[in-house]
Amino acid sequence: ETKEQSSSRKRKRDSDPAIVGAIDELIPSFPDSSMERLRILMGS
């Protein structure tokens, strides 16, 4: 497995691009980190 494949898999596990994109549209001021976005979204 290449590093690129590994990091791609990690990104997919971190968040769904469609969800992140929707959050970007709704709340552009959210942090850049997808995991931070999900934490805020889930209120944890």
mmCIF file of N, CA and C in Angstrom:
data_model
loop_
_atom_site.group_PDB
_atom_site.id
_atom_site.type_symbol
_atom_site.label_atom_id
_atom_site.label_comp_id
_atom_site.label_asym_id
_atom_site.label_seq_id
_atom_site.Cartn_x
_atom_site.Cartn_y
_atom_site.Cartn_z
ATOM 1 N N GLU A 1 0.847 -1.205 0.000
ATOM 2 C CA GLU A 1 0.000 0.000 0.000
ATOM 3 C C GLU A 1 0.880 1.253 0.000
ATOM 4 N N THR A 2 0.552 2.189 -0.850
ATOM 5 C CA THR A 2 1.326 3.430 -0.889
ATOM 6 C C THR A 2 0.871 4.381 0.207
ATOM 7 N N LYS A 3 1.714 5.377 0.491
ATOM 8 C CA LYS A 3 1.328 6.379 1.494
ATOM 9 C C LYS A 3 0.053 7.092 1.053
ATOM 10 N N GLU A 4 -0.050 7.334 -0.250
ATOM 11 C CA GLU A 4 -1.223 8.048 -0.758
ATOM 12 C C GLU A 4 -2.494 7.253 -0.482
ATOM 13 N N GLN A 5 -2.460 5.940 -0.732
ATOM 14 C CA GLN A 5 -3.633 5.104 -0.476
ATOM 15 C C GLN A 5 -3.969 5.098 1.010
ATOM 16 N N SER A 6 -2.944 5.036 1.838
ATOM 17 C CA SER A 6 -3.153 5.000 3.280
ATOM 18 C C SER A 6 -3.807 6.285 3.771
ATOM 19 N N SER A 7 -3.284 7.436 3.339
ATOM 20 C CA SER A 7 -3.847 8.704 3.800
ATOM 21 C C SER A 7 -5.242 8.911 3.230
ATOM 22 N N SER A 8 -5.473 8.409 2.014
ATOM 23 C CA SER A 8 -6.805 8.525 1.423
ATOM 24 C C SER A 8 -7.813 7.730 2.239
ATOM 25 N N ARG A 9 -7.417 6.540 2.665
ATOM 26 C CA ARG A 9 -8.327 5.715 3.460
ATOM 27 C C ARG A 9 -8.613 6.393 4.802
ATOM 28 N N LYS A 10 -7.578 6.989 5.391
ATOM 29 C CA LYS A 10 -7.775 7.680 6.665
ATOM 30 C C LYS A 10 -8.741 8.847 6.497
ATOM 31 N N ARG A 11 -8.586 9.602 5.412
ATOM 32 C CA ARG A 11 -9.495 10.733 5.183
ATOM 33 C C ARG A 11 -10.928 10.252 5.054
ATOM 34 N N LYS A 12 -11.128 9.152 4.327
ATOM 35 C CA LYS A 12 -12.482 8.630 4.160
ATOM 36 C C LYS A 12 -13.069 8.194 5.497
ATOM 37 N N ARG A 13 -12.225 7.635 6.351
ATOM 38 C CA ARG A 13 -12.712 7.177 7.647
ATOM 39 C C ARG A 13 -13.036 8.381 8.539
ATOM 40 N N ASP A 14 -12.263 9.459 8.396
ATOM 41 C CA ASP A 14 -12.463 10.641 9.233
ATOM 42 C C ASP A 14 -13.803 11.307 8.970
ATOM 43 N N SER A 15 -14.194 11.424 7.726
ATOM 44 C CA SER A 15 -15.438 12.114 7.434
ATOM 45 C C SER A 15 -15.883 11.857 6.005
ATOM 46 N N ASP A 16 -17.179 11.973 5.788
ATOM 47 C CA ASP A 16 -17.742 11.842 4.453
ATOM 48 C C ASP A 16 -17.612 13.201 3.767
ATOM 49 N N PRO A 17 -16.958 13.262 2.608
ATOM 50 C CA PRO A 17 -16.771 14.552 1.914
ATOM 51 C C PRO A 17 -18.079 15.295 1.683
ATOM 52 N N ALA A 18 -19.162 14.571 1.456
ATOM 53 C CA ALA A 18 -20.451 15.225 1.231
ATOM 54 C C ALA A 18 -20.914 15.931 2.499
ATOM 55 N N ILE A 19 -20.684 15.291 3.640
ATOM 56 C CA ILE A 19 -21.070 15.898 4.917
ATOM 57 C C ILE A 19 -20.207 17.129 5.178
ATOM 58 N N VAL A 20 -18.912 16.985 4.973
ATOM 59 C CA VAL A 20 -18.005 18.112 5.187
ATOM 60 C C VAL A 20 -18.367 19.258 4.251
ATOM 61 N N GLY A 21 -18.694 18.934 3.003
ATOM 62 C CA GLY A 21 -19.082 19.964 2.039
ATOM 63 C C GLY A 21 -20.344 20.683 2.474
ATOM 64 N N ALA A 22 -21.314 19.928 2.989
ATOM 65 C CA ALA A 22 -22.564 20.528 3.448
ATOM 66 C C ALA A 22 -22.304 21.439 4.639
ATOM 67 N N ILE A 23 -21.441 20.990 5.543
ATOM 68 C CA ILE A 23 -21.102 21.814 6.707
ATOM 69 C C ILE A 23 -20.384 23.077 6.246
ATOM 70 N N ASP A 24 -19.498 22.941 5.266
ATOM 71 C CA ASP A 24 -18.784 24.105 4.732
ATOM 72 C C ASP A 24 -19.770 25.147 4.225
ATOM 73 N N GLU A 25 -20.833 24.693 3.564
ATOM 74 C CA GLU A 25 -21.814 25.629 3.014
ATOM 75 C C GLU A 25 -22.639 26.262 4.118
ATOM 76 N N LEU A 26 -22.996 25.462 5.126
ATOM 77 C CA LEU A 26 -23.851 25.959 6.204
ATOM 78 C C LEU A 26 -23.077 26.844 7.175
ATOM 79 N N ILE A 27 -21.888 26.398 7.539
ATOM 80 C CA ILE A 27 -21.109 27.111 8.556
ATOM 81 C C ILE A 27 -19.661 27.233 8.088
ATOM 82 N N PRO A 28 -19.388 28.213 7.218
ATOM 83 C CA PRO A 28 -18.046 28.359 6.643
ATOM 84 C C PRO A 28 -16.971 28.636 7.690
ATOM 85 N N SER A 29 -17.375 29.077 8.871
ATOM 86 C CA SER A 29 -16.385 29.431 9.884
ATOM 87 C C SER A 29 -15.941 28.238 10.721
ATOM 88 N N PHE A 30 -16.467 27.052 10.398
ATOM 89 C CA PHE A 30 -16.039 25.852 11.122
ATOM 90 C C PHE A 30 -14.539 25.642 10.948
ATOM 91 N N PRO A 31 -13.896 24.995 11.918
ATOM 92 C CA PRO A 31 -12.456 24.700 11.801
ATOM 93 C C PRO A 31 -12.148 23.871 10.552
ATOM 94 N N ASP A 32 -10.907 23.952 10.097
ATOM 95 C CA ASP A 32 -10.502 23.233 8.892
ATOM 96 C C ASP A 32 -10.506 21.722 9.094
ATOM 97 N N SER A 33 -10.234 21.291 10.304
ATOM 98 C CA SER A 33 -10.147 19.854 10.559
ATOM 99 C C SER A 33 -11.506 19.190 10.452
ATOM 100 N N SER A 34 -11.595 18.157 9.646
ATOM 101 C CA SER A 34 -12.876 17.460 9.483
ATOM 102 C C SER A 34 -13.330 16.831 10.791
ATOM 103 N N MET A 35 -12.391 16.355 11.600
ATOM 104 C CA MET A 35 -12.786 15.768 12.877
ATOM 105 C C MET A 35 -13.324 16.845 13.814
ATOM 106 N N GLU A 36 -12.753 18.034 13.777
ATOM 107 C CA GLU A 36 -13.277 19.134 14.591
ATOM 108 C C GLU A 36 -14.688 19.481 14.132
ATOM 109 N N ARG A 37 -14.904 19.480 12.813
ATOM 110 C CA ARG A 37 -16.244 19.750 12.287
ATOM 111 C C ARG A 37 -17.237 18.740 12.847
ATOM 112 N N LEU A 38 -16.862 17.461 12.806
ATOM 113 C CA LEU A 38 -17.782 16.422 13.271
ATOM 114 C C LEU A 38 -18.021 16.538 14.769
ATOM 115 N N ARG A 39 -16.983 16.888 15.534
ATOM 116 C CA ARG A 39 -17.164 17.046 16.980
ATOM 117 C C ARG A 39 -18.152 18.171 17.263
ATOM 118 N N ILE A 40 -18.001 19.289 16.558
ATOM 119 C CA ILE A 40 -18.906 20.423 16.764
ATOM 120 C C ILE A 40 -20.317 20.033 16.331
ATOM 121 N N LEU A 41 -20.405 19.355 15.195
ATOM 122 C CA LEU A 41 -21.708 18.957 14.675
ATOM 123 C C LEU A 41 -22.430 18.047 15.663
ATOM 124 N N MET A 42 -21.687 17.172 16.311
ATOM 125 C CA MET A 42 -22.289 16.223 17.249
ATOM 126 C C MET A 42 -22.356 16.794 18.664
ATOM 127 N N GLY A 43 -21.795 17.970 18.842
ATOM 128 C CA GLY A 43 -21.864 18.634 20.133
ATOM 129 C C GLY A 43 -21.098 17.927 21.231
ATOM 130 N N SER A 44 -20.026 17.220 20.862
ATOM 131 C CA SER A 44 -19.263 16.500 21.883
ATOM 132 C C SER A 44 -17.941 17.192 22.164
#
